Every structure is written in structure tokens, then in C-alpha cells.
Amino acid sequence: MAAEKPSSKGQAWFCTTGLPSDIVIEVEDMTFHLHKFPLMSKSRKLHQLITEQETNPSNSATQRNDQQEPEEERDEIEEILCQISLMDFPGGSETFEMAAKFCYGVKVDLNSSIIAPLRCAGEFLEMTEEYSEDNLISKTERFFSHSVLKSIKESIKALKSCERVMALAESLGITERCIDSIASRASSADPALFGWPVSEAANENIKAGSNQALWNGIESAVRRKGGGARSNNADSWFEDLALLSLPLFQRLILAMKMGDLNPEIVESCLMYYAKKHIPGISRSNRKPSSSSSSIASEGGQRDVLETIVSNLPLQKSSRSSTATRFLFGLLRTANILNAAEECRSTLEKKIGLQLEQATLDDLLIPSYSYLNETLYDVDCLERVLGHFLDGLQEERNGGEIEAGEDGGVSSVSSPTLMLVGKLIDGYLAEIASDANLKPDRFYNLALTLPEQARLFDDGLYRAVDVYLKAHPWISEAEREKICGVMDCQKLTLEACTHAAQNERLPLRAVVQVLFFEQLQLRHAIAGTLIAAEADPARPSMLRFRGEEVEAGEEAEAQAGVEVEAGAVQEGSSNTWRAAVRENQVLRLDMDSMRTRVHQLERECSTMKKVIEKIDKEGPLGNGGGWRGSLTRRFGCKFKTQVCDSHEQTVVNARKGRQQQQQ
């Protein structure tokens, strides 16, 4: 049959063949003026409906008045014999238009976006192979099996098109076949392509010539040659996935999890879907992208969030800080949307399992509740930190971390624990300036981690110094309690020097700092003496005497050779004189160091007596207080400085000073 030429006028669709239309079919708000023969030759259902119309003339449409028709339509449409209404047609008027074109022999370009509705239309119209050869059902089935299901991207598009004909697509198994195809093909894909990098609107403007990819504001080297093109393919895959409705997406994720899919792939799918449907998860991009399907209601966003969280893999993510930053974004959004308590608890527990991958910016979660007086949600961080310690304890019980003698987390600090310790010290220093932060809250949070979490307490001292500076009104007892969170023995020499001159510290803390500073100096001097005696470049007297005896024995053994014996004796004499001089210099150095050590011990003893006397007499009224008394007795002056002790700087300074001493 030759292809017909259709035309559309307003809400009516005409097939302009020069022959009058003899049937009108109504689908939704569109009226199709067609011919019986092409339809009846392909569709058993339409053949039955038309036959019923012909056998029951009362149901046929009345003849139209030619005077009411436009002049250009009179030659084509003269009489309408029957009228059929298909209000529940699958896919609506657009799908019926393609089915009608197929009946007329017009070529229909099949693609994954229309294949599901067109397959359902063929089923609805009963366009089977038994009724007519090479009919619509067989043609759409071949395309669906050979083209759509062979590609994960095309399968997602076909699954999206099922939303328009969900009931019939479910009964025909189209939805299930698409989901199975996506899950099976995703399992055989390279996990490196899924979710890395996940493009965002804020990261699309990459500088020309750059060989780095941006993910959530973080620069990362491209994995391999050609990684940019492959990442674009992965992004395109996720773009289609994010267009699915929430029920279909949830079914797809469940199928992926039941198929033992790589948890990283499942997590990447959830991350991309959440970024598309929940604005504000990423701090670098607060506005939803133009291509994302926006969710108007707050309840809809809450449903998406809770669905994402309930399907997150329980395993610890291996993607460094990217997944952790995403989880913190979900937690902030959950607090804003007032999500269910179970949802927030699940997020806190999962974050706790990988807390060492977080950054200080991640921990600063604003407090959205009127019940919290502090600027940041300290309670939330305490719960996350508790989950982290519970995870470490489980690892220790499982044999992954050796148990310590005290039964704690470990007697030897693990790298993970030390990373979290440094992170919490930075968090304490950040929240210490909050005027509403109570001393007990600061104290309890600082003591949450075990002692093994900190190699040095310089970061903790900095947080204490910031807190005392921001809270000058707290009592002396509270100041001493706050200073009790740090161990003065774990302060570096630079931190001790700063603390000894810090007027914000209470007297007891300064005394402890001075004592341990003197102790560090004593150990340093003792270590220098031991190193000097063990230095092979400065031999001891005993070794020189042994060399002299050996030289004498050698000279006696070679007494027959006078020239050689004289040379050996002269060399021995020179060695003896050099050894005596070196020994004298070493003895003078040791005597000088012993004298200095005794002086320091006497000064420390005198200082203890003075402090005990001050404690008995009470605070001094005049003379500048106890600091003035120390100044008069020992001739030392204390200056107030701003604490800025960092572990890296302190360690580098100590290394430099040790090299100078050597």
C-alpha cells in the first residue's frame, strides 16, 4: 500500500488521500479522520469494533451537513459512517497516531523512547502476526530484543517510557525485562566509570587545556588516557537514570542489590539521582541544574532522601572523601527537611564508619533546631564520633587492631585514629569561639577520643587557648577543668614556651607546663651526653689505651726492622697526644653540662617552694600577682602571644634545632 499523507488541523488529524473519511476515532482530546480498510487489515480489535458499528446502525454517526464543512474539506470528507472512542488507549493520541501510520504503510522510525508505548498499542489493538503478516507486535518485539535490551543506555530510556503505559507494560513484562537488562549489564561494566567524576553545574566550566577533571570542587587526575570521553559516557548513562520516577528507580536499585552488584556502582547511582532531585546537597552547587527534574514539594524531596538513604550500601566506601562529603550533604539536608529519625541515624552511622575520610568543612554542620543554642550541631558530631569508636572496637575484637594492655581501643595509635584525632582538634578550635558553647560540652567532646588519638597535644592546646580567650567570664575552677583535657607531657617545646607565657591559663596549668618544660630540657641534655659518648668520632680513653698496647706489641714483633719500628713508635706517640687532647675537651663539656643540669634542678626546686608559698598565702594583691613574683625572683618576663601551634610547624622546628645542636 502506498504511503498516505497525513495532516493535522487543530485537534483533528486527517489522512489526505483524496478519498472521504469513513471512520472517526477519538483518542483523548484528538479526533482522527481515517479509513476503515487500512485499520481493519492490521487490527483485529478495530475490525471487531467497526463490524459492531455496522451491524448496529443506531451506534453509527449521523451524516454531517456539507454546508458546515469548509470548502477545502468537502471533496475529501463527505460522509462519516461510524465513530469510535478509545479513551483508555495506552500512550495517548501520540502513540495512536504512530499506530495509524503503521496501518497506512507509513514508515515509523522506532527508538527506545517510543518502543514500550508502541508495543502496548499493538497489544491493545491486537495487531498480531496471526492476524496480519509482519504486524506491529512482531516488529516492535524484534526491535526491543535486538536493539534496546543490548544497551544499558537504551534500556533505561525504554524503562522511562514505560511510565506512560505502566499497567500494560507490567502485564507484558516489558518493565521487568528492562530492569533485568540494566542490572545485568551494569554488573559487567567497569566500576571506575560509575560516578567518577559526577559532573555538576559548578564544575562544568573547566579551564581550556587542563588535564584534570573536577568532581564536587576537588581536583583529581584523569584516570587513564581517554578518560574524559569515557567519563562523558558514564555521565550520559546517569543522566538517563536520573530521569526515572522514584518507584521505578527504587525497583531498579533493589534489582541491582539482589544481583550482587558492586556496591560502588549502586552508591554512584544513588549519589547521582540524589544530586539531580535534591538541590543543596553539595555546598559548591546550591541551585538545581536546568536539566534536573525539579521536585516542587518538600515532602517529595523528603521521600527521595529517605529512599536514597534506605538503599545505601552498608559497606565502607572506598572512594576517599567524595562519598563522605556526599553523606554529610545528605545529613545536612535531612536536618533541614526534618527527615525520619531512622534516616538520620543511618546516615550518622555510615559516616562514622569512614570518618577519617572527612574534612573539617564536612564536620561543621549548622544547627537548624531552636533547641540547640550553639552555632554548630555538636550533638550530631558526638553521635558520629561514637559510631566511629564503636567501629574501631569491632575491628579490634575481630583481630584487625591489636588490643592494648589497658583493654582500650589500642595501646598503639592506628593511623585512622590519629587522623580523626587531628580532625577533632581542628573542630574544637573552630567551635571554641562560640559564646554559647558550655564548658562541659567542650570538655566532654575533647575527652571523647582515647589518648592514643594524639601524638602531640598542640592542637588541643590551641583549642583550649581559643576557648579561654572567647570565654573570659568562666570561673577559675572551670578554667582548670578545661585545661585538664590536655596532657602537658605531650606538648612540644614550642607549645610549652607559648603556654608558659600565656596569661589566660590558670596557675596550676602554668606550673605543670614549666615543670615538664624543665623535664624536657633535662632529657634533651642527657640525650646529648649519651650521644657524645657514643660518637665514634670522639673515642674514649680506654680505646686509646688499647690502641697504644696494640701498637707496642706490634713494635716488639718487628724489632728486627729498625726503620719500620721507629715509624710505628712515632705514630703511636702522635695518636696518644691527640687522644689526650680530645679527652680533655670532652671532660670539660661534660662538666659544663652537669653544672647546667644542677642549676636547672635548683631553679625548679626553688620555683616549687615559691609556688607552694603562694598557694598558702592566697592571691597577691599588689606587685602584678604571681607572674610579677616570678619575674622578681627569677628575672624572667612573660609576654602574651597568640597561640598558633600546628603539628607540622612544631615538628619541623624541632628537627631544625636538633640539626643545629648536632
XYZ file of C-alpha atoms in Angstrom:
662
model
C 0.000 0.000 0.000
C 1.317 3.403 -0.895
C 2.136 5.735 1.946
C -0.601 8.181 2.765
C -0.091 11.859 3.538
C -1.471 12.803 6.932
C -2.266 16.338 8.110
C -3.271 17.854 11.410
C -5.781 20.686 11.770
C -6.324 21.899 15.308
C -7.444 18.939 17.414
C -8.258 16.809 14.341
C -5.991 14.520 12.341
C -6.727 13.812 8.676
C -5.350 11.378 6.144
C -5.409 13.362 2.906
C -5.745 10.635 0.279
C -8.419 12.286 -1.830
C -10.932 9.770 -0.538
C -13.592 10.686 2.002
C -13.030 9.504 5.582
C -15.455 6.809 6.617
C -14.491 6.477 10.313
C -13.691 8.839 13.166
C -11.680 7.590 16.153
C -11.410 9.739 19.284
C -8.337 9.318 21.474
C -8.108 11.687 24.430
C -8.648 15.194 23.004
C -7.665 14.295 19.423
C -10.035 13.229 16.628
C -8.647 11.022 13.846
C -10.463 11.014 10.489
C -9.416 7.724 8.884
C -10.485 4.937 6.552
C -11.787 1.545 7.557
C -9.864 -0.720 5.236
C -6.266 0.034 6.364
C -7.282 -0.210 10.016
C -9.269 -3.408 9.657
C -6.463 -5.070 7.692
C -3.982 -4.704 10.586
C -6.026 -4.562 13.810
C -8.367 -7.313 14.970
C -9.811 -5.049 17.679
C -10.681 -2.255 15.285
C -12.153 -4.826 12.884
C -14.449 -6.051 15.643
C -15.465 -2.528 16.699
C -16.205 -1.460 13.142
C -18.182 -4.622 12.495
C -20.266 -3.966 15.607
C -20.910 -0.418 14.396
C -22.087 -1.682 11.017
C -24.364 -4.326 12.484
C -25.874 -1.744 14.867
C -26.705 1.317 12.761
C -28.033 3.118 15.827
C -24.482 3.399 17.082
C -23.112 4.870 13.847
C -22.548 8.549 13.471
C -25.065 10.693 11.643
C -24.305 12.217 8.313
C -22.622 15.617 8.527
C -24.129 18.687 6.935
C -21.999 19.654 3.969
C -22.885 23.320 4.457
C -20.999 23.342 7.769
C -17.758 21.976 6.315
C -15.092 24.240 4.770
C -14.832 24.244 1.023
C -11.386 22.567 1.018
C -12.683 19.586 3.020
C -15.868 18.852 1.039
C -14.009 16.962 -1.664
C -12.283 14.715 0.850
C -14.794 14.165 3.622
C -18.371 13.720 2.512
C -19.796 11.154 4.835
C -18.946 9.528 8.150
C -20.428 6.125 8.664
C -19.128 5.262 12.186
C -17.411 6.820 15.179
C -15.310 5.001 17.785
C -13.982 6.343 21.094
C -10.754 4.907 22.592
C -10.387 6.961 25.740
C -8.196 4.427 27.555
C -5.758 3.915 24.699
C -2.199 3.196 26.031
C 0.203 6.016 25.299
C -2.461 8.512 24.298
C -3.013 10.221 20.976
C 0.663 10.348 20.021
C 1.005 6.573 20.216
C -2.249 6.015 18.313
C -1.022 8.339 15.579
C 2.086 6.168 15.079
C -0.064 3.016 15.093
C -2.376 4.555 12.483
C 0.571 5.471 10.288
C 1.781 1.903 10.545
C -1.643 0.671 9.359
C -1.423 3.001 6.379
C 2.042 1.714 5.496
C 3.912 4.860 6.541
C 7.403 4.111 7.802
C 7.708 4.597 11.555
C 11.204 5.186 12.931
C 11.429 3.071 16.054
C 13.561 4.155 19.025
C 13.878 3.266 22.684
C 11.734 6.199 23.834
C 8.595 5.057 21.959
C 9.079 1.311 21.777
C 7.243 0.444 25.008
C 4.094 2.537 24.290
C 4.017 1.313 20.689
C 4.354 -2.311 21.815
C 1.467 -1.794 24.247
C -0.592 -0.135 21.483
C -0.068 -3.173 19.279
C -1.250 -5.386 22.120
C -4.290 -3.189 22.764
C -5.279 -3.162 19.084
C -4.498 -6.904 18.727
C -2.108 -6.337 15.835
C -0.708 -9.869 15.957
C 1.266 -11.873 13.449
C -1.592 -14.383 13.125
C -3.976 -11.661 12.035
C -1.618 -9.948 9.571
C 1.896 -10.745 8.445
C 4.751 -8.522 9.708
C 2.421 -6.758 12.093
C 3.164 -4.177 14.767
C 3.671 -6.569 17.693
C 6.284 -8.683 15.935
C 8.086 -5.639 14.581
C 8.316 -3.884 17.957
C 9.346 -7.120 19.691
C 12.250 -7.637 17.307
C 13.471 -4.091 17.803
C 13.054 -4.337 21.575
C 15.011 -7.584 21.850
C 17.746 -6.929 19.284
C 18.384 -3.200 19.811
C 17.028 -1.910 23.114
C 17.999 -4.699 25.505
C 21.530 -4.858 24.094
C 22.408 -1.445 25.527
C 22.174 -0.238 29.104
C 21.530 3.323 27.969
C 18.698 2.326 25.595
C 17.206 0.048 28.241
C 16.952 2.973 30.661
C 15.184 5.082 28.037
C 12.734 2.255 27.352
C 12.136 1.858 31.092
C 11.391 5.558 31.329
C 8.814 5.258 28.504
C 7.024 2.510 30.460
C 5.797 5.128 32.937
C 3.147 6.229 30.406
C 1.756 2.694 29.997
C 2.706 1.170 33.338
C -0.215 -1.220 33.799
C 0.001 -2.822 30.355
C 3.817 -2.728 30.334
C 3.832 -4.644 33.614
C 1.457 -7.285 32.288
C 3.558 -7.713 29.138
C 6.790 -7.975 31.175
C 8.415 -5.001 29.444
C 9.310 -3.246 32.699
C 10.843 -6.340 34.243
C 12.894 -7.105 31.130
C 14.299 -3.557 31.077
C 15.230 -3.705 34.761
C 16.924 -7.088 34.384
C 18.863 -5.854 31.362
C 20.112 -2.751 33.185
C 21.119 -4.701 36.301
C 22.944 -7.427 34.370
C 24.833 -5.035 32.107
C 25.774 -2.733 34.971
C 27.363 -5.677 36.794
C 29.710 -6.350 33.865
C 30.756 -2.713 33.475
C 33.942 -1.113 34.796
C 33.269 0.334 38.274
C 35.815 3.079 37.571
C 33.363 4.651 35.111
C 30.465 4.898 37.527
C 30.105 8.165 39.347
C 33.648 9.470 38.818
C 33.613 12.239 38.145
C 29.999 13.214 38.690
C 29.532 16.430 36.765
C 27.944 19.440 38.408
C 26.932 22.810 37.080
C 29.610 24.495 39.160
C 32.307 22.272 37.679
C 31.372 22.373 34.007
C 33.472 25.451 33.222
C 36.848 23.745 33.178
C 39.820 25.779 32.016
C 40.924 25.094 28.468
C 43.947 22.882 28.194
C 43.569 21.449 31.691
C 44.325 17.748 32.031
C 42.390 17.388 35.276
C 38.763 16.557 35.952
C 36.742 18.280 38.644
C 34.394 16.412 40.952
C 32.455 18.401 43.565
C 35.108 21.123 43.618
C 38.008 18.700 44.142
C 40.709 18.336 41.518
C 41.646 14.796 40.566
C 43.915 13.499 37.851
C 42.252 11.804 34.914
C 42.452 8.067 35.493
C 43.762 6.981 32.137
C 44.161 8.147 28.569
C 40.824 8.895 27.036
C 39.220 9.039 30.467
C 37.388 12.246 29.604
C 35.335 10.648 26.830
C 34.592 7.585 28.912
C 33.513 9.801 31.822
C 31.118 11.582 29.496
C 29.600 8.206 28.601
C 29.133 7.421 32.276
C 27.580 10.840 32.878
C 25.181 10.268 29.969
C 24.229 6.920 31.478
C 23.457 8.630 34.798
C 21.601 11.479 33.106
C 19.071 8.987 31.768
C 18.926 7.134 35.071
C 18.082 10.318 36.972
C 15.004 10.850 34.784
C 13.281 7.747 36.129
C 10.396 8.138 38.537
C 11.094 7.298 42.164
C 9.164 3.961 42.199
C 10.931 2.684 39.072
C 14.308 3.866 40.338
C 13.742 2.103 43.647
C 12.839 -1.145 41.854
C 15.973 -0.855 39.743
C 18.213 -0.341 42.791
C 16.666 -3.327 44.546
C 17.316 -5.473 41.463
C 20.937 -4.298 41.406
C 21.427 -5.159 45.064
C 19.815 -8.590 44.655
C 22.159 -9.317 41.753
C 25.255 -8.877 43.963
C 26.257 -5.763 42.069
C 29.394 -3.896 43.089
C 28.375 -1.597 45.998
C 30.324 1.258 44.409
C 28.067 1.146 41.339
C 24.918 1.146 43.477
C 26.280 4.012 45.554
C 27.148 6.008 42.433
C 23.614 5.574 41.071
C 22.147 6.807 44.353
C 24.536 9.755 44.514
C 23.729 10.956 41.018
C 19.969 10.554 41.477
C 20.075 12.498 44.746
C 22.142 15.308 43.226
C 19.616 15.652 40.409
C 16.472 15.642 42.531
C 17.520 17.256 45.830
C 19.005 20.744 45.456
C 21.541 21.941 48.012
C 23.301 18.646 48.805
C 26.601 19.978 47.525
C 27.838 23.234 49.032
C 29.535 24.116 45.747
C 26.213 23.998 43.874
C 23.180 25.145 45.843
C 20.939 25.602 42.788
C 19.496 22.648 40.856
C 20.739 22.260 37.312
C 18.484 23.189 34.425
C 18.373 19.583 33.203
C 17.289 18.160 36.546
C 13.682 17.225 37.137
C 12.688 19.549 39.954
C 10.611 18.387 42.883
C 8.311 21.202 43.955
C 7.100 19.928 47.306
C 9.198 19.486 50.405
C 7.504 16.144 51.007
C 8.665 14.874 47.614
C 12.261 15.780 48.412
C 11.945 14.039 51.766
C 10.683 10.873 50.071
C 13.614 10.880 47.658
C 16.071 11.451 50.503
C 14.699 8.637 52.659
C 14.663 6.271 49.673
C 18.284 7.092 48.862
C 19.406 6.575 52.463
C 17.499 3.306 52.909
C 19.249 1.830 49.860
C 22.796 2.960 50.642
C 25.245 0.038 50.902
C 26.268 -0.738 54.460
C 29.890 -1.313 53.473
C 32.502 1.362 53.961
C 33.034 3.365 50.795
C 36.472 3.084 49.182
C 36.232 6.363 47.280
C 38.234 8.529 49.706
C 36.466 11.751 50.632
C 33.957 12.023 47.785
C 31.332 9.658 49.179
C 31.886 11.013 52.708
C 31.231 14.559 51.546
C 28.066 13.372 49.827
C 26.888 11.663 53.029
C 27.431 14.834 55.028
C 25.407 16.717 52.412
C 22.575 14.213 52.836
C 22.751 14.623 56.613
C 22.504 18.412 56.412
C 19.559 18.108 54.019
C 17.885 15.545 56.288
C 18.046 18.020 59.158
C 16.568 20.790 57.012
C 13.734 18.607 55.656
C 13.098 17.090 59.090
C 13.515 13.553 57.788
C 12.678 10.496 59.854
C 14.867 9.711 62.860
C 15.803 6.352 61.362
C 17.035 8.076 58.196
C 19.294 10.452 60.129
C 20.566 7.679 62.382
C 21.512 5.560 59.355
C 23.459 8.449 57.861
C 25.299 9.138 61.113
C 26.290 5.505 61.464
C 27.558 5.242 57.878
C 29.526 8.487 58.250
C 31.053 7.160 61.463
C 32.433 4.144 59.604
C 34.519 6.416 57.340
C 35.024 9.490 59.499
C 38.758 9.554 58.787
C 37.944 10.487 55.164
C 36.062 13.637 56.185
C 37.356 17.197 56.225
C 36.870 19.962 58.763
C 34.373 21.677 56.473
C 32.265 18.496 56.446
C 32.050 18.419 60.236
C 30.725 21.967 60.513
C 27.028 21.083 60.334
C 24.870 24.121 61.180
C 22.350 23.740 63.949
C 18.858 24.025 62.448
C 16.926 23.341 65.660
C 15.769 26.058 68.032
C 16.578 23.737 70.923
C 20.324 23.992 70.246
C 21.988 27.189 71.389
C 25.283 26.542 69.645
C 26.073 27.634 66.114
C 27.031 24.110 65.009
C 25.330 20.805 65.782
C 27.701 19.398 68.406
C 25.279 16.643 69.423
C 25.303 15.232 65.897
C 29.098 15.117 65.815
C 29.212 13.376 69.190
C 26.922 10.649 67.854
C 29.018 10.268 64.686
C 32.183 10.067 66.790
C 30.562 7.409 68.960
C 29.802 5.303 65.869
C 33.424 5.710 64.762
C 34.761 4.439 68.098
C 32.294 1.557 68.060
C 33.573 0.593 64.626
C 37.165 0.629 65.848
C 36.192 -1.523 68.794
C 34.549 -4.051 66.479
C 37.666 -4.143 64.316
C 39.781 -4.729 67.419
C 37.529 -7.567 68.529
C 37.789 -9.020 65.040
C 41.574 -9.048 65.230
C 42.213 -6.211 62.781
C 43.644 -3.961 65.529
C 45.753 -5.443 68.336
C 44.272 -4.975 71.775
C 46.172 -2.788 74.209
C 47.194 -3.673 77.737
C 44.548 -1.372 79.199
C 41.770 -3.004 77.168
C 41.136 0.208 75.232
C 40.962 0.665 71.513
C 44.677 0.034 71.102
C 47.870 0.699 73.005
C 49.471 1.740 69.729
C 47.823 4.556 67.808
C 46.387 3.466 64.481
C 46.670 5.854 61.511
C 42.876 6.055 61.295
C 42.546 7.049 64.945
C 45.250 9.691 64.649
C 43.603 11.204 61.562
C 40.321 11.524 63.436
C 42.179 12.959 66.436
C 43.675 15.715 64.316
C 40.268 16.333 62.735
C 38.523 16.662 66.124
C 41.220 19.040 67.394
C 40.551 21.296 64.418
C 36.802 21.058 65.043
C 37.292 22.013 68.710
C 39.367 25.030 67.728
C 36.637 26.065 65.259
C 33.703 25.821 67.681
C 35.665 27.156 70.669
C 34.885 30.755 69.700
C 31.128 30.112 70.038
C 29.994 32.126 73.059
C 27.102 29.721 73.699
C 29.312 26.640 73.958
C 29.224 25.487 77.588
C 32.468 24.369 79.288
C 31.064 20.902 79.964
C 30.239 20.395 76.271
C 33.758 21.399 75.250
C 35.293 19.238 77.982
C 33.273 16.116 77.175
C 33.898 16.351 73.426
C 37.648 16.814 73.933
C 37.845 13.703 76.138
C 35.773 11.508 73.804
C 38.825 10.183 71.957
C 41.396 7.979 73.761
C 44.932 9.141 74.493
C 46.327 7.196 71.539
C 44.492 9.512 69.123
C 47.047 12.301 69.623
C 50.794 12.072 69.270
C 51.120 15.688 70.440
C 48.551 17.820 72.238
C 49.497 21.045 70.464
C 46.222 21.104 68.500
C 44.244 20.503 71.691
C 46.176 23.280 73.453
C 45.323 25.654 70.612
C 41.609 24.813 71.001
C 41.842 25.389 74.777
C 43.564 28.735 74.231
C 40.841 29.856 71.770
C 38.097 28.782 74.193
C 39.624 30.643 77.158
C 40.059 33.744 75.031
C 36.414 33.635 73.830
C 35.036 32.884 77.345
C 36.858 35.223 79.773
C 33.909 35.165 82.199
C 34.144 31.498 83.250
C 35.316 30.726 86.788
C 38.797 29.640 87.821
C 37.568 26.103 88.512
C 36.097 25.844 85.038
C 39.323 27.178 83.518
C 41.311 24.497 85.317
C 38.828 21.865 84.173
C 39.139 22.983 80.550
C 42.944 22.905 80.766
C 42.722 19.387 82.194
C 41.826 17.971 78.760
C 45.407 18.343 77.541
C 48.449 16.407 78.687
C 51.345 18.752 79.375
C 53.796 15.899 78.814
C 52.637 15.674 75.166
C 53.228 19.351 74.408
C 56.194 20.159 72.209
C 58.870 22.526 73.445
C 57.456 25.363 71.336
C 53.959 24.841 72.764
C 55.393 24.726 76.300
C 57.202 28.018 75.694
C 53.984 29.625 74.487
C 51.927 28.197 77.360
C 54.408 29.432 79.962
C 53.815 32.991 78.728
C 50.036 32.633 78.289
C 48.245 34.798 80.853
C 44.894 33.145 80.063
C 45.967 29.820 81.561
C 45.349 29.189 85.276
C 48.285 28.998 87.699
C 48.172 25.232 88.102
C 48.383 24.681 84.340
C 51.358 27.044 84.011
C 53.201 25.236 86.818
C 52.686 21.906 85.098
C 53.876 23.335 81.810
C 57.021 24.805 83.407
C 57.785 21.574 85.199
C 57.523 19.432 82.104
C 59.436 22.011 80.089
C 62.349 21.693 82.503
C 61.985 17.925 82.332
C 62.193 18.025 78.538
C 65.335 20.167 78.738
C 66.903 17.736 81.195
C 66.142 14.770 78.963
C 67.498 16.650 75.961
C 70.778 17.396 77.771
C 71.080 13.820 78.983
C 70.472 12.579 75.487
C 73.197 14.894 74.191
C 75.697 13.492 76.727
C 74.886 9.914 75.823
C 75.189 10.708 72.131
C 78.544 12.422 72.703
C 79.970 9.396 74.495
C 78.668 7.043 71.832
C 80.024 9.181 68.957
C 82.784 7.211 67.161
C 84.400 10.465 66.046
C 85.349 11.185 69.698
C 86.996 7.983 71.020
C 87.244 7.289 74.753
C 90.425 6.993 76.831
C 90.055 3.229 77.199
C 90.023 2.719 73.451
C 93.148 4.850 73.024
C 94.951 2.863 75.693
C 94.084 -0.362 73.901
C 95.395 1.052 70.664
C 98.640 2.007 72.459
C 99.144 -1.518 73.773
C 98.475 -2.999 70.371
C 100.912 -0.557 68.801
C 103.589 -1.547 71.374
C 103.122 -5.244 70.728
C 103.409 -4.641 67.016
C 106.596 -2.665 67.549
C 108.183 -5.506 69.607
C 107.241 -8.095 66.992
C 109.015 -6.089 64.310
C 112.065 -5.183 66.403
C 114.349 -6.555 63.663
C 113.354 -3.774 61.294
C 114.525 -0.519 62.902
C 113.122 1.884 60.330
C 109.618 0.472 60.453
C 109.702 0.212 64.260
C 110.661 3.881 64.549
C 107.766 4.910 62.276
C 105.259 2.919 64.335
C 106.537 4.433 67.612
C 106.276 7.940 66.204
C 102.693 7.281 65.027
C 101.717 5.863 68.407
C 103.082 8.920 70.159
C 101.052 11.249 67.924
C 97.876 9.208 68.460
C 98.350 9.317 72.230
C 98.722 13.083 72.273
C 95.610 13.587 70.088
C 93.585 11.255 72.320
C 94.596 13.138 75.457
C 93.523 16.448 73.954
C 90.139 15.069 72.776
C 89.542 13.501 76.187
C 90.224 16.762 77.968
C 87.813 18.683 75.741
C 85.102 16.041 76.232
C 85.577 16.120 80.004
C 85.210 19.889 80.072
C 81.998 19.694 78.015
C 80.530 17.076 80.323
C 81.429 19.072 83.436
C 79.784 22.153 81.955
C 76.590 20.254 81.107
C 76.422 18.665 84.581
C 76.743 22.099 86.128
C 73.918 23.452 83.982
C 71.693 20.495 84.892
C 72.307 21.081 88.610
C 71.467 24.768 88.176
C 68.193 23.920 86.434
C 67.291 21.453 89.181
C 67.931 24.059 91.866
C 65.830 26.627 89.999
C 62.983 24.136 89.615
C 63.138 23.267 93.336
C 63.122 26.935 94.302
C 60.211 27.576 91.953
C 58.173 24.784 93.573
C 58.757 26.258 97.027
C 57.698 29.712 95.865
C 54.536 28.371 94.256
C 53.647 26.382 97.374
C 54.096 29.532 99.413
C 51.865 31.461 97.018
C 49.174 28.761 97.301
C 49.287 29.063 101.091
C 49.223 32.878 101.176
C 46.495 33.182 98.530
C 46.333 35.611 95.564
C 48.720 38.543 95.686
C 47.127 41.911 95.874
C 49.979 44.024 94.565
C 53.025 43.578 92.507
C 51.337 42.129 89.428
C 50.184 38.807 91.000
C 52.076 35.577 90.869
C 53.581 36.429 87.493
C 55.131 39.542 88.983
C 56.531 37.452 91.841
C 58.119 35.042 89.400
C 59.543 37.967 87.463
C 61.160 39.487 90.571
C 62.595 36.180 91.831
C 63.847 34.668 88.583
C 64.286 37.669 86.366
C 62.068 36.253 83.591
C 59.387 38.216 81.774
C 56.145 36.748 80.363
C 54.616 38.195 77.230
C 51.164 37.405 75.884
C 51.168 35.790 72.449
C 48.521 34.452 70.133
C 48.554 30.662 70.050
C 49.098 29.258 66.585
C 50.714 25.905 67.223
C 50.446 23.441 64.394
C 51.864 19.964 64.470
C 53.731 20.252 61.180
C 55.414 23.555 62.111
C 56.375 22.302 65.532
C 57.925 19.107 64.237
C 59.883 20.957 61.550
C 61.180 23.461 64.099
C 62.330 20.673 66.397
C 64.148 18.950 63.544
C 65.924 22.166 62.639
C 67.040 22.812 66.195
C 68.315 19.254 66.606
C 70.387 19.621 63.464
C 71.896 22.847 64.815
C 72.748 21.140 68.129
C 74.418 18.290 66.287
